[in-house]
Coordinates of C-alpha atoms and ligand atoms in Angstrom, one line a residue:
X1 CA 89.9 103.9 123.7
X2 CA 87.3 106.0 125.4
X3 CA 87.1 108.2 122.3
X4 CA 84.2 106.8 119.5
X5 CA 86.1 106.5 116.7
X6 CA 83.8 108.4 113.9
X7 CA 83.6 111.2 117.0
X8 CA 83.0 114.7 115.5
X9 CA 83.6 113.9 111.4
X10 CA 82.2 117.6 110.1
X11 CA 80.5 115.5 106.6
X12 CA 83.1 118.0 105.3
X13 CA 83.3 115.4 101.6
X14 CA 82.4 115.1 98.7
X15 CA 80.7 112.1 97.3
X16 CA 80.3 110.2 93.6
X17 CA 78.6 106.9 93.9
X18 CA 79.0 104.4 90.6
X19 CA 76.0 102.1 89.0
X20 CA 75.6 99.6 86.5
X21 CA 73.3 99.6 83.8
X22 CA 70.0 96.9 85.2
X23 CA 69.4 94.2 83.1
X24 CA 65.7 93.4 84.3
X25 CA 63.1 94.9 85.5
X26 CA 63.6 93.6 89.0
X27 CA 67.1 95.0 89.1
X28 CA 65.8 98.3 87.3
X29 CA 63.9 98.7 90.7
X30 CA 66.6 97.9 92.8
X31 CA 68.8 100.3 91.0
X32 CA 66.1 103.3 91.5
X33 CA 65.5 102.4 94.9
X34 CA 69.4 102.8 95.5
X35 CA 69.1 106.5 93.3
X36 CA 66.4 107.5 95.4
X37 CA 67.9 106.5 98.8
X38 CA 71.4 108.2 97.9
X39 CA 70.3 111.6 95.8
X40 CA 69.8 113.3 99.3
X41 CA 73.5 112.9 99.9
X42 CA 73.7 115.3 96.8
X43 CA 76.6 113.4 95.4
X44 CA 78.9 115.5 93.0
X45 CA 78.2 113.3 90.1
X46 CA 76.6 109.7 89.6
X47 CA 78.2 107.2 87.0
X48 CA 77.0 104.2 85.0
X49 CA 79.1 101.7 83.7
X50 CA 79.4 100.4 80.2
X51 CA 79.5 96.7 80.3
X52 CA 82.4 94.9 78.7
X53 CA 82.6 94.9 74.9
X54 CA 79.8 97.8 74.8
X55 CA 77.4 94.9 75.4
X56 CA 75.4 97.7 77.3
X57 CA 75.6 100.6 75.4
X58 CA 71.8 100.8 75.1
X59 CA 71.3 100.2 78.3
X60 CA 73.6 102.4 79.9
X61 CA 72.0 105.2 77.9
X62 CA 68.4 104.4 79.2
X63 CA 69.7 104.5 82.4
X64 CA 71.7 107.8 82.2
X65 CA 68.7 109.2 80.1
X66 CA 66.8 108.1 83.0
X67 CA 68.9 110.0 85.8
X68 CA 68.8 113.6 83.3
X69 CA 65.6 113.3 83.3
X70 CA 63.7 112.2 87.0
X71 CA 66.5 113.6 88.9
X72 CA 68.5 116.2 89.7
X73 CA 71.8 114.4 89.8
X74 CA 74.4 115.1 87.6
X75 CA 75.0 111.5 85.9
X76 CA 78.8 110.7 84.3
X77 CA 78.3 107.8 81.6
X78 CA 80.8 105.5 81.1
X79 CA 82.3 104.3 77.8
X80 CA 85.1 102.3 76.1
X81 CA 87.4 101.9 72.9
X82 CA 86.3 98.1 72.8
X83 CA 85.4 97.0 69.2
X84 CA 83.5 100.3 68.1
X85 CA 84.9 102.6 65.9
X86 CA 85.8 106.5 65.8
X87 CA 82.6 107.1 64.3
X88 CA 80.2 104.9 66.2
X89 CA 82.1 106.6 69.3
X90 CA 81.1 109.8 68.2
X91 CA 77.8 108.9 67.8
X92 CA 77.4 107.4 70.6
X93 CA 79.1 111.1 72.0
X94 CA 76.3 113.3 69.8
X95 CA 73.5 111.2 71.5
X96 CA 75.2 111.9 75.1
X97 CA 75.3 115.6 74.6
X98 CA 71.8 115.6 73.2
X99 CA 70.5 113.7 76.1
X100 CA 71.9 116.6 77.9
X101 CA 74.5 114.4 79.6
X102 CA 77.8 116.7 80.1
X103 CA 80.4 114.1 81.9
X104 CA 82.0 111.6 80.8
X105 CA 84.5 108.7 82.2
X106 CA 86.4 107.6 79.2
X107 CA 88.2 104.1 79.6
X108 CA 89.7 102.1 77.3
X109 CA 87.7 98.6 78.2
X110 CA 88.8 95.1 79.0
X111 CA 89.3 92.5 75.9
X112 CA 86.6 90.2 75.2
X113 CA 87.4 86.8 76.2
X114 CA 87.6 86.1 72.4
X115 CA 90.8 88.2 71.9
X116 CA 92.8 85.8 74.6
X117 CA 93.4 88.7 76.9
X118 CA 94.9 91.4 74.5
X119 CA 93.4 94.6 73.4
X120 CA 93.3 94.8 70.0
X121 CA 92.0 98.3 68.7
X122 CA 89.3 98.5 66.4
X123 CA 90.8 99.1 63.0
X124 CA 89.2 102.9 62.9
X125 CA 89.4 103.0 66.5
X126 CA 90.7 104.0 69.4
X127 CA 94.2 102.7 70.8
X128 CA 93.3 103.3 74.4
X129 CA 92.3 105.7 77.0
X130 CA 94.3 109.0 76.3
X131 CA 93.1 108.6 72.7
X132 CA 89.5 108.1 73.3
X133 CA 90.0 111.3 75.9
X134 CA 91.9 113.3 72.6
X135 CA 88.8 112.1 70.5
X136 CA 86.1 113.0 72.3
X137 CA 87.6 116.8 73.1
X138 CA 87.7 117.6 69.5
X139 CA 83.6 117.1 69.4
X140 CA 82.2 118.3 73.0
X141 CA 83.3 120.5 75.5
X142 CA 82.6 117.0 78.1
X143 CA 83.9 117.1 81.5
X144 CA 85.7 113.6 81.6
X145 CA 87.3 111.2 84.6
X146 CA 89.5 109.0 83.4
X147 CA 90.7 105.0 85.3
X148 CA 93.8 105.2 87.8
X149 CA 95.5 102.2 89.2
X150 CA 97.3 102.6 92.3
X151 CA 98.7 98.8 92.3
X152 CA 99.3 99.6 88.7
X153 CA 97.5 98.4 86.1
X154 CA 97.9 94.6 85.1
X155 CA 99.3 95.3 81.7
X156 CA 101.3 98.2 82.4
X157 CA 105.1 97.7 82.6
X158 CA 106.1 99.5 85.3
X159 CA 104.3 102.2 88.0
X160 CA 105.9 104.4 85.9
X161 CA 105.1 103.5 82.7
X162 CA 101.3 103.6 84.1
X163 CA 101.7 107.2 85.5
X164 CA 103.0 108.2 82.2
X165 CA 99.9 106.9 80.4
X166 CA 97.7 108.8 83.3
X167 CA 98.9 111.8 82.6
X168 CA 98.4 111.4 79.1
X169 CA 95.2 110.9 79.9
X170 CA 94.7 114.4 81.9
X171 CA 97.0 115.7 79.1
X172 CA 94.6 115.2 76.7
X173 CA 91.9 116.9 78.4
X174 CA 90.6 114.4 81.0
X175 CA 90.4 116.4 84.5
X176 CA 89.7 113.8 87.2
X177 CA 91.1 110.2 87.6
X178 CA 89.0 107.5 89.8
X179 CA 91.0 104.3 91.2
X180 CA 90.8 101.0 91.1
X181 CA 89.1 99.7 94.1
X182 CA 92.2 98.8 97.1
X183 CA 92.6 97.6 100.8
X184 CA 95.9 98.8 101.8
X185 CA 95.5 103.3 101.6
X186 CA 99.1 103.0 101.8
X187 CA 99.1 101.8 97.9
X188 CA 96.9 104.7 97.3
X189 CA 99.0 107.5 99.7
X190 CA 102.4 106.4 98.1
X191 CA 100.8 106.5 94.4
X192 CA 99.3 110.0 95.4
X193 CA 103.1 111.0 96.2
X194 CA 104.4 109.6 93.0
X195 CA 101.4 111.4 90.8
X196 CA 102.3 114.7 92.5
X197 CA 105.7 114.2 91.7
X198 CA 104.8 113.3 88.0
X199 CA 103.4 116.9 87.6
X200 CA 100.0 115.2 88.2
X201 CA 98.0 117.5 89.9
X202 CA 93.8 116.8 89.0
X203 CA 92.4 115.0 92.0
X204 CA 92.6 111.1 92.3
X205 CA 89.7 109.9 93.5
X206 CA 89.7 106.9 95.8
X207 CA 87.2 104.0 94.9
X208 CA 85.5 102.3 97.6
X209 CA 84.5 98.9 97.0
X210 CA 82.1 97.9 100.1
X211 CA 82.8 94.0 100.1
X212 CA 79.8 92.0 99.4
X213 CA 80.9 89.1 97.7
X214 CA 84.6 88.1 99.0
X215 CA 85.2 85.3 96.4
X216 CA 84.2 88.0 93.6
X217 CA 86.4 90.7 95.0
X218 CA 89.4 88.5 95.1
X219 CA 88.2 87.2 90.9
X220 CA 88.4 91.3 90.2
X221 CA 91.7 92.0 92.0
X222 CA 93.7 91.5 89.7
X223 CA 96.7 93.5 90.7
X224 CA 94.7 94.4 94.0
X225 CA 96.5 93.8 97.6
X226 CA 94.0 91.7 99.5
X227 CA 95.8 92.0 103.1
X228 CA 95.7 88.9 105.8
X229 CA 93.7 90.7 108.0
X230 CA 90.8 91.4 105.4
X231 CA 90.7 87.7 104.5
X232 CA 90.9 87.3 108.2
X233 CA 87.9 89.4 109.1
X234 CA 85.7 87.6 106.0
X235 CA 86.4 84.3 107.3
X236 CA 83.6 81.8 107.3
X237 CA 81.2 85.1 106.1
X238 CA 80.4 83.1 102.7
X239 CA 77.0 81.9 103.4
X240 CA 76.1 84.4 106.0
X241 CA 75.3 87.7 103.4
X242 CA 73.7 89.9 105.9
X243 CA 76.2 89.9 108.3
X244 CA 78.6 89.7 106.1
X245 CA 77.3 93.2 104.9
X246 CA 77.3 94.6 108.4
X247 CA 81.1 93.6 108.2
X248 CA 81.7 94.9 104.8
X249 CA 80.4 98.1 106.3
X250 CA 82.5 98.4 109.2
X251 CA 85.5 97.4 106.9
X252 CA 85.1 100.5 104.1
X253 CA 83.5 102.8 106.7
X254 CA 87.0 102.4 108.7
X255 CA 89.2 102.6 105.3
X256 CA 87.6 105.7 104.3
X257 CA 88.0 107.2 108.2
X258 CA 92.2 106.7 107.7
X259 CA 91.6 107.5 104.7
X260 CA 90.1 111.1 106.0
X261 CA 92.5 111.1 108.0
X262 CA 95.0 111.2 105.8
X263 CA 93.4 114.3 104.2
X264 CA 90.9 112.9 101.2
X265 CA 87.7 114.7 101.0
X266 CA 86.8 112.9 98.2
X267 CA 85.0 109.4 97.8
X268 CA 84.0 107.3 94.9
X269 CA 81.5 104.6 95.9
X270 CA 81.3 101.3 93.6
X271 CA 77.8 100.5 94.9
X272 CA 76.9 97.6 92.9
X273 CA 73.1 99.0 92.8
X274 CA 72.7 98.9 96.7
X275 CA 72.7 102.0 98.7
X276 CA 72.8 101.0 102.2
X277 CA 76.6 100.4 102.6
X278 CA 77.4 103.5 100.9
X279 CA 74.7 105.1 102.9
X280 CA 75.8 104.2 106.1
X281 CA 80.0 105.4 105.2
X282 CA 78.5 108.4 104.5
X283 CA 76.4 108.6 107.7
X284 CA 79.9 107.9 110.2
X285 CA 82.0 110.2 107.9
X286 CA 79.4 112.8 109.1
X287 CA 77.4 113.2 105.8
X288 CA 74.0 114.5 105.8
X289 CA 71.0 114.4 104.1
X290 CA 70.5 117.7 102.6
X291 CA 68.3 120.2 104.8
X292 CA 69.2 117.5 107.9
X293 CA 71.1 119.9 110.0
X294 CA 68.9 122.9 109.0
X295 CA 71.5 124.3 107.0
X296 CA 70.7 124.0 103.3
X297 CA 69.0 127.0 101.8
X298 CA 65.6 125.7 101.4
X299 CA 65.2 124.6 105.5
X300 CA 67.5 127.8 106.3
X301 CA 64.8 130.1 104.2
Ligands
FAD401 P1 94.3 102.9 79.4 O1 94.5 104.1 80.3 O2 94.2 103.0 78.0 O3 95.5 101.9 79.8 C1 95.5 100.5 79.6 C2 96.8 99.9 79.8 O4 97.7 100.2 78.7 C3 97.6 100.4 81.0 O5 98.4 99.3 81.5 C4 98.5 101.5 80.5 O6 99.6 101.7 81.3 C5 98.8 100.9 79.1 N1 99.1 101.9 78.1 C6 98.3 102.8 77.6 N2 98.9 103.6 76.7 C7 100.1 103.1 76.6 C8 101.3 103.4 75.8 N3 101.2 104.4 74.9 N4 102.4 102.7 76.0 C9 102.5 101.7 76.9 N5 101.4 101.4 77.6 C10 100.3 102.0 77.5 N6 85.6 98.7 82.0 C11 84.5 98.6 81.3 O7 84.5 97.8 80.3 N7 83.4 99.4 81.5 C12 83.4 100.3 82.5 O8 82.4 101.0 82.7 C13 84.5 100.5 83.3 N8 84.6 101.4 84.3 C14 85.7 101.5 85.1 C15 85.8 102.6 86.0 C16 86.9 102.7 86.8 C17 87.0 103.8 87.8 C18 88.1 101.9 86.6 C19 89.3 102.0 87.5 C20 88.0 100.9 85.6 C21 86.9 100.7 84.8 N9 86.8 99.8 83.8 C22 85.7 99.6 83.1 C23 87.9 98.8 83.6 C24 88.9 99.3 82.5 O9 88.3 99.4 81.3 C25 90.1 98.3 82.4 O10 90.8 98.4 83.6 C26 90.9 98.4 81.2 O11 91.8 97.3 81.1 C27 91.9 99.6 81.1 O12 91.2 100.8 80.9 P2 91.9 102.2 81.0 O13 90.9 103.2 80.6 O14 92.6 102.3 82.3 O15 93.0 102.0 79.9

């Protein structure tokens, strides 16, 4: 009990931290001021979502245009099979590579609303994930992350089947999965185990999703776990956001520590535009700003 518990964490990680795509000019400053607080943590790559149905396809290209060109971060834009086709995918491909943007993370989307649930492929489209991945191989040399479930997918029919349908995915030329957000890092250990034993051997990046908004994260969990003792510790929090924030902190600060633990040196952050929670994870995993220890070649010179 004597011993802190983030005692002597070397920073020895590597980071990615997710955004989405701002939908007003309020938000657009919100999302730069999270950029500009988290670039110094040089994260490996930084990723923008593509809103469901493509509904932000402009959008997340303004923003990853944005990020080639006022930073130094290497952005990773997100994009679906939902109703485009072949051809308006590889468009939307051409403009990617001619933006300069070299990373992909190819999903297959959610179904609008209007399809009750199902997916339904665009007629010259894509059926789904390993598809798009095939697809966008044969017209850029893109480095692409695909989706990873360790609760399994909800439509899949069986962990197995869903494993199957991930290594397709790395099959096909994707070479880094990202998870689903999770609570319990014994769902993500044992489906680490059962990857390995698949033949899957590209890293499996775990997502951390900081909770700011309980009710929200239990509407998004689909197949996700939401322990006792996390509803537990978010009791009564609802109308109290900013400690509810300090909480959420703790909470995915302490996940990622067992999850260090455990031997991941990898962490993807869904930051929801904010960058103090992932800021301060970083901070007690023993992350630095570059050139804060003296290290980093410019301070070193
Ligand atoms: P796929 O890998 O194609 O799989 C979908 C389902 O079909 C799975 O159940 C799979 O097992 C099953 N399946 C696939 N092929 C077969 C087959 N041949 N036979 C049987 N079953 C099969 N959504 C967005 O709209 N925009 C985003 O920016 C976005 N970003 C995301 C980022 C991450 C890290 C994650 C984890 C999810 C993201 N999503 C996003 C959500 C994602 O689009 C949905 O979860 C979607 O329902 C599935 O996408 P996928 O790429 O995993 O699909």
């Amino acid at each position: 009990l004597d011993t802190p518990l983030f005692a002597g964490l070397p920073g020895d990680i590597a980071v990615s931290f997710e955004f989405f795509p701002p939908k007003s000019e309020k938000m657009e400053a919100q999302l730069w001021e999270a950029i500009t607080q988290l670039a110094p943590l040089e994260p490996s790559f930084v990723s923008v979502t593509y809103g469901a149905g493509g509904s932000t396809r402009e959008r997340t290209h303004a923003t990853v245009s944005r990020i080639v060109n006022e930073t130094a971060l290497v952005p990773a834009a997100h994009l679906t099979c939902v109703a485009a086709s072949k051809g308006e995918i590889a468009e939307i491909a051409d403009q990617y590579w001619e933006a300069g943007v070299r990373h992909i993370v190819a999903l297959r989307g959610d179904p609008p609303p209007s399809d009750g649930g199902r997916f339904i492929p665009h007629p010259d489209g894509y059926a789904g994930a390993a598809d798009l991945v095939a697809g966008l191989r044969k017209h850029h040399d893109f480095e692409i992350s695909v989706a990873a479930y360790p609760e399994m997918h909800p439509e899949a029919s069986s962990l197995e089947a869903d494993l199957d349908n991930l290594k397709r995915k790395l099959d096909a030329g994707a070479s880094r999965a990202i998870t689903q957000f999770f609570f319990a890092n014994d769902a993500y250990f044992r489906f680490l185990d059962k990857a390995l034993a698949a033949g899957i051997t590209a890293p499996i990046l775990p997502g951390i999703m900081p909770v700011t908004n309980f009710d929200a994260i239990r509407r998004m969990s689909a197949n996700t776990e939401i322990p006792g003792w996390l509803e537990a510790t978010f009791e009564g929090m609802d109308e109290r956001p900013g400690p509810r924030a300090l909480v959420a902190a703790v909470v995915a600060a302490e996940q990622c520590r067992r999850l260090y633990a455990g031997g991941v040196r990898d962490f993807h952050f869904y930051t929801l535009n904010r960058a103090e929670q992932a800021y301060a994870i970083c901070q007690l995993l023993g992350l630095r700003p570059r050139g804060a220890h003296g290290t980093h070649k410019e301070t070193a010179a």
